[in-house]
mmCIF file of C-alpha atoms in Angstrom:
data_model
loop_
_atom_site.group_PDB
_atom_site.id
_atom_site.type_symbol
_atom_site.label_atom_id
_atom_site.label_comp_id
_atom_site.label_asym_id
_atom_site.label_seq_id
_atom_site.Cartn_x
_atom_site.Cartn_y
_atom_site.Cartn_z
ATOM 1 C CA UNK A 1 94.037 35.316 282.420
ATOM 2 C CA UNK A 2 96.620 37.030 284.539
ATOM 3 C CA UNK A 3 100.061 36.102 283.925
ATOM 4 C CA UNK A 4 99.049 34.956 280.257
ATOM 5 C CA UNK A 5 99.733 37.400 277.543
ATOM 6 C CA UNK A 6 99.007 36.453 273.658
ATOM 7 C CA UNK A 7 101.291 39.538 271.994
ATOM 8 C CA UNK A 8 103.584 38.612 269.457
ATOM 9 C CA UNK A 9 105.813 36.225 271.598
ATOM 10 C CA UNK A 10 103.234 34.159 272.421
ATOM 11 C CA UNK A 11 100.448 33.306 269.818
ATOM 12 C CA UNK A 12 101.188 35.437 267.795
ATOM 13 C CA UNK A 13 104.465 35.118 267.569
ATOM 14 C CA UNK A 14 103.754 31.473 266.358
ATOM 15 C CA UNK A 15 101.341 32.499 264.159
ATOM 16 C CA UNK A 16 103.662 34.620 261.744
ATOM 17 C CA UNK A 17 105.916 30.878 262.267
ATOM 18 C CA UNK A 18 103.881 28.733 259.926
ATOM 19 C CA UNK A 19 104.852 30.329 255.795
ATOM 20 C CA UNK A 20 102.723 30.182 253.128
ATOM 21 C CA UNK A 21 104.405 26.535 251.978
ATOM 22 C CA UNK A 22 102.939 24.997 255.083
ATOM 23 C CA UNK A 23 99.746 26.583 254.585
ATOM 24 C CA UNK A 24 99.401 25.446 251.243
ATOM 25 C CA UNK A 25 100.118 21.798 252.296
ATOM 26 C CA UNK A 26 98.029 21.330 255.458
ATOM 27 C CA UNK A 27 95.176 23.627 254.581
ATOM 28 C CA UNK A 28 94.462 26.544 256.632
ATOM 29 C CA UNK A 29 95.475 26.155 260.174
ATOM 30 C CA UNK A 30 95.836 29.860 261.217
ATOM 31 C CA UNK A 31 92.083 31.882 262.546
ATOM 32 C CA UNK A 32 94.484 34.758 261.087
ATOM 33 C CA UNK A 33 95.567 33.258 257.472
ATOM 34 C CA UNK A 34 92.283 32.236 256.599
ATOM 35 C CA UNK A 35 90.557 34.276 253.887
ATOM 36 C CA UNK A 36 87.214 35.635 254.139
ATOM 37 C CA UNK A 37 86.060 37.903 256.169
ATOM 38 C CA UNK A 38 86.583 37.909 259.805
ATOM 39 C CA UNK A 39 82.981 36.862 262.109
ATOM 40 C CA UNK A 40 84.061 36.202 265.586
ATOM 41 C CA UNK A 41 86.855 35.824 267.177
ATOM 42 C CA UNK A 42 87.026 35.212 270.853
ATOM 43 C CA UNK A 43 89.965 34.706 273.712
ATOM 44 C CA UNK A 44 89.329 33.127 276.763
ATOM 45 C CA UNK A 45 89.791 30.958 279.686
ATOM 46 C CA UNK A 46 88.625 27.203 278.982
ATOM 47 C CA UNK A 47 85.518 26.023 281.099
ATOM 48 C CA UNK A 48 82.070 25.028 280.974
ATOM 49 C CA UNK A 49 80.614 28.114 281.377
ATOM 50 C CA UNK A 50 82.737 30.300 279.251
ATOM 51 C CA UNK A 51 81.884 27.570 276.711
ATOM 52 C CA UNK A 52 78.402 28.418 276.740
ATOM 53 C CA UNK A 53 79.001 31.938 276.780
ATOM 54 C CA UNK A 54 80.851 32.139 273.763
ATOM 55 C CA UNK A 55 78.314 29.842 272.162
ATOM 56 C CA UNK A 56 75.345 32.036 273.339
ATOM 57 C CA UNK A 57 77.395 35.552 271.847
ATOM 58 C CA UNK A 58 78.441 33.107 268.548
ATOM 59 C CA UNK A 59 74.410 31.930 268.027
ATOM 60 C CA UNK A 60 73.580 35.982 268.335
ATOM 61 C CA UNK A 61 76.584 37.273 266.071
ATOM 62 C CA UNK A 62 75.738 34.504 263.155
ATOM 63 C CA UNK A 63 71.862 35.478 263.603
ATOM 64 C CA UNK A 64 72.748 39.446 263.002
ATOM 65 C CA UNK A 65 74.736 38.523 259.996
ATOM 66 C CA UNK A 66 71.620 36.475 258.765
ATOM 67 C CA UNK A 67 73.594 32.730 258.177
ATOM 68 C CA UNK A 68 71.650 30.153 257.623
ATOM 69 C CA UNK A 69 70.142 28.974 260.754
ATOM 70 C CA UNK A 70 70.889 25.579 260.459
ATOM 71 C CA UNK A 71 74.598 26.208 259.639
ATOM 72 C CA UNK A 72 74.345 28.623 262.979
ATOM 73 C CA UNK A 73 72.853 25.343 264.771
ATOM 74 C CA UNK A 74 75.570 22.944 263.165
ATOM 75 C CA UNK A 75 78.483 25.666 263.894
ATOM 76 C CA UNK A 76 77.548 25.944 267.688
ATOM 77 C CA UNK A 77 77.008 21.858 267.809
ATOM 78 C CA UNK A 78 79.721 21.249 266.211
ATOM 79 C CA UNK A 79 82.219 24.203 268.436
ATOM 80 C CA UNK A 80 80.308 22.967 271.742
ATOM 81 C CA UNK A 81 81.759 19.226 271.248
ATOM 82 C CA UNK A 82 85.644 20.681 270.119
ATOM 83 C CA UNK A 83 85.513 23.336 273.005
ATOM 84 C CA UNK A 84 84.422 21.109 275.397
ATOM 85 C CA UNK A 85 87.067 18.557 274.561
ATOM 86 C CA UNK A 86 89.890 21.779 275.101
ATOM 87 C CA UNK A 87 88.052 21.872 278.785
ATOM 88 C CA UNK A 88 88.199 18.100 279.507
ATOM 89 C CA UNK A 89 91.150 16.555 277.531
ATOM 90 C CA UNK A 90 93.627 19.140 276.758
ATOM 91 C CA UNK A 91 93.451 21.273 279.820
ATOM 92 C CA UNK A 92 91.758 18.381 282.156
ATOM 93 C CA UNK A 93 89.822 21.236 283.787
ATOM 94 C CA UNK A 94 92.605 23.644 284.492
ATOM 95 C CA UNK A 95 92.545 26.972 283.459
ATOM 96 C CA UNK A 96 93.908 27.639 279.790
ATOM 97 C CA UNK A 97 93.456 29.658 277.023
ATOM 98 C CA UNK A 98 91.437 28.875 274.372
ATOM 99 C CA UNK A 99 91.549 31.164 270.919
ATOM 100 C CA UNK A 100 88.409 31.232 268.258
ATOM 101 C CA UNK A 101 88.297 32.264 264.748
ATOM 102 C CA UNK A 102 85.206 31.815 262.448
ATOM 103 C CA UNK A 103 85.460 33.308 259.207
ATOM 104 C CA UNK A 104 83.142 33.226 256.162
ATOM 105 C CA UNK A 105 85.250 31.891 253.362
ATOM 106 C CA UNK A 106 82.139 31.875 250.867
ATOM 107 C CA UNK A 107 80.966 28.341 250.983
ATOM 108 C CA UNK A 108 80.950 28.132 254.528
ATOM 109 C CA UNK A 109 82.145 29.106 258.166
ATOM 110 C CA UNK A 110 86.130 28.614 257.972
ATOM 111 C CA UNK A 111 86.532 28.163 261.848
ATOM 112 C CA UNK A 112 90.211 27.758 263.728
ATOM 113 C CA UNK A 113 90.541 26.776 267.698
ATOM 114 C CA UNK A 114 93.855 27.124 269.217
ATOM 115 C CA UNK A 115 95.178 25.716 272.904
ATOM 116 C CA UNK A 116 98.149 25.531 274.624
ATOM 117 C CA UNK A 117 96.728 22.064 276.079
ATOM 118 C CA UNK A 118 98.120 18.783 275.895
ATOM 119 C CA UNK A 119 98.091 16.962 272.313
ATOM 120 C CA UNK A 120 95.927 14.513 271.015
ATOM 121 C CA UNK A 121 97.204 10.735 272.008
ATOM 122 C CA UNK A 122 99.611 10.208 269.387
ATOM 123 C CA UNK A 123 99.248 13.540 268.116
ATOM 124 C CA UNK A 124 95.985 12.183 265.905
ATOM 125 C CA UNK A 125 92.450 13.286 266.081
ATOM 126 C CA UNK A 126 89.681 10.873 267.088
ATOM 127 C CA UNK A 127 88.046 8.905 264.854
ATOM 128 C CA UNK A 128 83.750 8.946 264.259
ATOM 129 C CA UNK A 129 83.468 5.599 265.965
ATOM 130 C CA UNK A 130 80.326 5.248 268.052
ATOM 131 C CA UNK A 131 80.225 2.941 271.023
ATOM 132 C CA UNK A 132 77.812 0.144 270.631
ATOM 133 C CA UNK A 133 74.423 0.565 271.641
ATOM 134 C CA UNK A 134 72.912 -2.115 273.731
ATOM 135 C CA UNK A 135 70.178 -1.089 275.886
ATOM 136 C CA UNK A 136 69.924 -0.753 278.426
ATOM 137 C CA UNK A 137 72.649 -1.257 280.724
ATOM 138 C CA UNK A 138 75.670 -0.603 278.274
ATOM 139 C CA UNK A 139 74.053 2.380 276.970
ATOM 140 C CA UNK A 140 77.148 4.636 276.248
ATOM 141 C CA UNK A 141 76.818 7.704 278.283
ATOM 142 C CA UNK A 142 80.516 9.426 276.065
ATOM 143 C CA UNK A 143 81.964 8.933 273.289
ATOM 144 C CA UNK A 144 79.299 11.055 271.416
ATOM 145 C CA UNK A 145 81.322 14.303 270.255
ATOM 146 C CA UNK A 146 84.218 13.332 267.668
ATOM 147 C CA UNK A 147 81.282 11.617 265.986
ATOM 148 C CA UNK A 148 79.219 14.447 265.880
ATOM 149 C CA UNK A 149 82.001 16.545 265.025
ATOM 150 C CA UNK A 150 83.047 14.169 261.773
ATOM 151 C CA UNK A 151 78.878 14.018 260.971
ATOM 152 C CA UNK A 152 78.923 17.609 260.414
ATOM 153 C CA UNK A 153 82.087 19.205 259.789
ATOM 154 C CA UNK A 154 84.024 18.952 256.676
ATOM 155 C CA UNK A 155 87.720 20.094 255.820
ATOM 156 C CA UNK A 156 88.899 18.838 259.443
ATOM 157 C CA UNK A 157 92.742 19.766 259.567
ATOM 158 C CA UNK A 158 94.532 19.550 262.786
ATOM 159 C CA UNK A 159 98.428 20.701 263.580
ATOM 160 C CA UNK A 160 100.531 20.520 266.759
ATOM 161 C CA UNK A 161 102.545 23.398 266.785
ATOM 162 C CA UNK A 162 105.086 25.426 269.058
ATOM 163 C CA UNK A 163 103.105 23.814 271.785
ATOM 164 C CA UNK A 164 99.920 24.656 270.936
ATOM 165 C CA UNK A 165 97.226 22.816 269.126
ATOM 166 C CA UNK A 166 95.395 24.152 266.179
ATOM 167 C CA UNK A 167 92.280 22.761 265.036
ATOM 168 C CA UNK A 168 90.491 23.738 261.723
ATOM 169 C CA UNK A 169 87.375 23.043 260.003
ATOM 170 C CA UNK A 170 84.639 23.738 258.168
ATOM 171 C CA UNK A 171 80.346 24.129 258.854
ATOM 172 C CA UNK A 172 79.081 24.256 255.376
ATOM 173 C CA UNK A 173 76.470 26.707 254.129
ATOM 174 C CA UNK A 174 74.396 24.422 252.290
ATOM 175 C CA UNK B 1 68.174 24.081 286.334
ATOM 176 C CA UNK B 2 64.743 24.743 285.869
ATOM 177 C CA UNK B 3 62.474 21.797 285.745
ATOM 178 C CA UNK B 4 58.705 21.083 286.611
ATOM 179 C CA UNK B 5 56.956 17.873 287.126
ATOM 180 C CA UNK B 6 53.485 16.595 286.503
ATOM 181 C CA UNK B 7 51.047 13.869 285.876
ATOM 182 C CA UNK B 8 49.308 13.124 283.009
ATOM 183 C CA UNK B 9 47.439 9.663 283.426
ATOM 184 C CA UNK B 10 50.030 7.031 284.490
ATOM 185 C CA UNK B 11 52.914 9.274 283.396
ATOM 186 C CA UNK B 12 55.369 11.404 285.153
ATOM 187 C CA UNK B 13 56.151 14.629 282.894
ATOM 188 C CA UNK B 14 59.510 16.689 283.809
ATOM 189 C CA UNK B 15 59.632 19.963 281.772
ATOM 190 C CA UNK B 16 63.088 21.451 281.347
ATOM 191 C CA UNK B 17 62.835 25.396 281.490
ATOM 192 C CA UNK B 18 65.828 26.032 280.500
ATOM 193 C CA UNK B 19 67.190 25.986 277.094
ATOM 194 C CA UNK B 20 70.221 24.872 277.000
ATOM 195 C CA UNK B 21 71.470 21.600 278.715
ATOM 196 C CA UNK B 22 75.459 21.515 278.098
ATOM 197 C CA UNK B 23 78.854 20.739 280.081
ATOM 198 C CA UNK B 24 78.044 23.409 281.974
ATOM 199 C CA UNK B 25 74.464 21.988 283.073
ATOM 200 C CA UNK B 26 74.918 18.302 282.145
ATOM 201 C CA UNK B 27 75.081 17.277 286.104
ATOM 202 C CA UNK B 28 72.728 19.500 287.766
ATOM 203 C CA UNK B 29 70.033 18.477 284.823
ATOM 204 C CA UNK B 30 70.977 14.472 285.929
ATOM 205 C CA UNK B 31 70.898 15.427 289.757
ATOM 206 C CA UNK B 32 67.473 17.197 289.245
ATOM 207 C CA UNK B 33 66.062 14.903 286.973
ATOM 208 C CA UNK B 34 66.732 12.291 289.319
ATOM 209 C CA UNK B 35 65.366 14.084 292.282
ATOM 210 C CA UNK B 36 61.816 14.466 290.276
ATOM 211 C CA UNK B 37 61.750 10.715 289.612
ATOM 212 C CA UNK B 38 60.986 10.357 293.594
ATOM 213 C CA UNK B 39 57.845 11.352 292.570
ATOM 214 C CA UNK B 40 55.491 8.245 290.955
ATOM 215 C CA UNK B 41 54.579 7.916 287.387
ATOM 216 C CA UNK B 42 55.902 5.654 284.728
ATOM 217 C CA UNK B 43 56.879 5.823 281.897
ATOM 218 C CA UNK B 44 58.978 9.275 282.887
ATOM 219 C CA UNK B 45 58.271 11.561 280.011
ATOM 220 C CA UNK B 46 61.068 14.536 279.574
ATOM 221 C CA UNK B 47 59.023 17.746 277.940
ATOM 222 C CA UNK B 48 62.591 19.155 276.375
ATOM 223 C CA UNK B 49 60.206 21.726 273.728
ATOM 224 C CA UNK B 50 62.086 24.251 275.359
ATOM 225 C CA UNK B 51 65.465 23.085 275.174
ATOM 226 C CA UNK B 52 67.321 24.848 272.094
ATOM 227 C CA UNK B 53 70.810 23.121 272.409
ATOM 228 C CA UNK B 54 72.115 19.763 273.675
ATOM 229 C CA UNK B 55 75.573 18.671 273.362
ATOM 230 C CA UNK B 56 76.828 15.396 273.836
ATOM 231 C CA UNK B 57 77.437 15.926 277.722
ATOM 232 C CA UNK B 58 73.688 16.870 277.833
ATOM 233 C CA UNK B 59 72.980 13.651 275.947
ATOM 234 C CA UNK B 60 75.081 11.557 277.718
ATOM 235 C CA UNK B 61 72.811 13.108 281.053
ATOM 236 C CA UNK B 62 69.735 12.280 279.484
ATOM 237 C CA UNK B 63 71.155 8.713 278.870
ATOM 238 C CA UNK B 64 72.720 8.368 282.501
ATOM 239 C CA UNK B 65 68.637 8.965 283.343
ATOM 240 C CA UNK B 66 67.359 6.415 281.352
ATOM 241 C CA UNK B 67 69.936 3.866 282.550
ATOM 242 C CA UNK B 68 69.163 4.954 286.161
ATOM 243 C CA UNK B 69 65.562 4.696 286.238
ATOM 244 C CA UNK B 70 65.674 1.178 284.292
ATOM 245 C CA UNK B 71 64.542 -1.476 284.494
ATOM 246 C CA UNK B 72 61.559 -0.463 286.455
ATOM 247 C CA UNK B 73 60.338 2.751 284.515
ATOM 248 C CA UNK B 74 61.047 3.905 280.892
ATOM 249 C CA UNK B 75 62.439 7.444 280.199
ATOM 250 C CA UNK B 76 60.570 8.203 277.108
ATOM 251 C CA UNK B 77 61.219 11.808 274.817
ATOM 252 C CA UNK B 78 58.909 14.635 273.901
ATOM 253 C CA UNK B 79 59.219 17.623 271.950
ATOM 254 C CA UNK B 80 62.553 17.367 270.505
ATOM 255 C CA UNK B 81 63.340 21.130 268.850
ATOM 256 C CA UNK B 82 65.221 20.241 265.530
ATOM 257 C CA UNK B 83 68.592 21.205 266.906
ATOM 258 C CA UNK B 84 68.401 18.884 269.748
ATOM 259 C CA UNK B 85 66.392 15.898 267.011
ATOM 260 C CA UNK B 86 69.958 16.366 265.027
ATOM 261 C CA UNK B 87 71.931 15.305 267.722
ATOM 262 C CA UNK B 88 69.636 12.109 268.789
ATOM 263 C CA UNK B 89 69.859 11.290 265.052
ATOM 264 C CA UNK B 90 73.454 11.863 265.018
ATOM 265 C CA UNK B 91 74.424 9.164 267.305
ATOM 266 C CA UNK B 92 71.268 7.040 266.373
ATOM 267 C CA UNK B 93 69.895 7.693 269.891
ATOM 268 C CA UNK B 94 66.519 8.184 268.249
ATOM 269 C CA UNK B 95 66.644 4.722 268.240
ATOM 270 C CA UNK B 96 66.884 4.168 271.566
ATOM 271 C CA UNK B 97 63.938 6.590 273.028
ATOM 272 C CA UNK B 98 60.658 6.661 272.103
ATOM 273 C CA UNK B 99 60.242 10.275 271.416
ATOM 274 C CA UNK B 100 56.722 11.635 270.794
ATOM 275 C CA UNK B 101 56.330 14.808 269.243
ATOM 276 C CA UNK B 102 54.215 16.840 272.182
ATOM 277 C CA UNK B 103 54.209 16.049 275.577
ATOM 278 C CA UNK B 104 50.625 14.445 276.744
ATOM 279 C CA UNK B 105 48.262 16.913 276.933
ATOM 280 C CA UNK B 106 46.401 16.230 279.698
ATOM 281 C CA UNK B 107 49.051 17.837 282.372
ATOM 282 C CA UNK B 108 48.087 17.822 285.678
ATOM 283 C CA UNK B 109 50.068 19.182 288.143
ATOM 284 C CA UNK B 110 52.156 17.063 290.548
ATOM 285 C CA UNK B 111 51.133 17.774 294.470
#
């Protein structure tokens, strides 16, 4: 992380950037605006294996606070495909920070992921389309995690902003 | 990555150890999986009742198996834990695999 401060010119600084207006139009895009109380919130360097670590610490947090532990299993699915997209799209590997929020907002875990990565192509999210199975030679072996991600999440809001990308969504409760 | 192989009548059984297979995993788990398949036995039967969490990469591995070993052998399931069912249901994978719910119970080990 050295050389990469988040105080209030970086992040943060963007953060206090986006008024109530905007908040009210695109949903809740801020891991700080969000109401509800504050579960987990993590900084760190995108990769593989701080992926899992997070995951692992998430899984253990959520289980102390007694959630529901299929909306613990859905939230770490669900985080695992959007975190590991971060690594492989928006940072193609290279070091880069990576900022979680997950919040309970009373129906269900309010999360927010911000990177300073690359946007989506055309600045849209992915659709849920699977591949086509055919087995077994054109058996997809990618393709798998915006579909999972659209299967389970709900409230999917995403924002390019002062170069960084902000992704919101929400693992229901029930 | 933690695996163990053995027979059980005309079937190769790998057992994953570990619990999670993820981007941080998903190529050791192919290389190893692969390496275990030197040994006979068909169909390959992957024992994942210890696996807590797969995420797509780790299903895309377990795909990149099948896809190697074919058309010769068949990669066949066992064991799913519900968190790793959900994502073979997810992308309709389950349709794909024929996953039986323990591994044969007859083990014997391998050499």
């Amino acid at each position: 992380m050295a050389g990469r401060t988040l105080g209030s010119g970086g992040w943060g600084g963007a953060r206090s950037g986006i008024g109530a207006s905007q908040r009210r139009r695109s949903g809740a895009l801020d891991g700080a605006g969000v109401p509800g109380p504050l579960l987990f919130h993590r900084r760190f360097v995108a990769g593989d294996q701080t992926t899992r670590t997070v995951l692992e610490d998430l899984n253990a947090t959520l289980c102390e606070d007694g959630l529901p532990p299929k909306a613990i299993s859905n939230a770490e699915l669900i985080l695992a495909e959007v975190l590991n997209n971060v690594v492989e799209h928006a940072y193609s590997g290279d070091p880069g920070l990576i900022e979680l929020w997950v919040r309970d907002d009373g129906g269900g875990l309010a999360c927010t992921i911000a990177d300073q990565g690359v946007p989506f192509p055309d600045d849209v999210m992915p659709g849920s389309d699977l591949a086509a199975i055919t087995p077994p030679d054109l058996l997809p072996e990618g393709g798998f995690g915006w579909h999972i991600i659209r299967s389970l999440a709900v409230e999917l809001h995403h924002q390019r902003r002062d170069g960084r990308n902000l992704l919101a969504l929400k693992v229901p409760l029930g | 990555m933690d695996i163990a192989t053995s027979r059980a009548g005309e079937s190769l059984v790998i057992t994953v150890n570990d619990g999670r297979i993820d981007a941080a995993v998903a190529i050791a788990f192919k290389e190893a999986v692969r390496r275990a398949t030197d040994l006979p036995g068909n169909p390959v039967i992957l024992d994942l009742g210890k696996v807590s969490f797969l995420d797509s990469s780790g299903l895309g591995a377990v795909v990149a198996v099948m896809k190697f070993l074919a058309p010769e052998r068949r990669l066949e399931l066992a064991a799913l834990t519900p968190p790793v069912a959900k994502v073979f249901r997810l992308t309709r994978m389950d349709s794909v695999f024929t996953i039986h719910h323990q591994p044969p119970g007859d083990l014997q080990a391998v050499g």
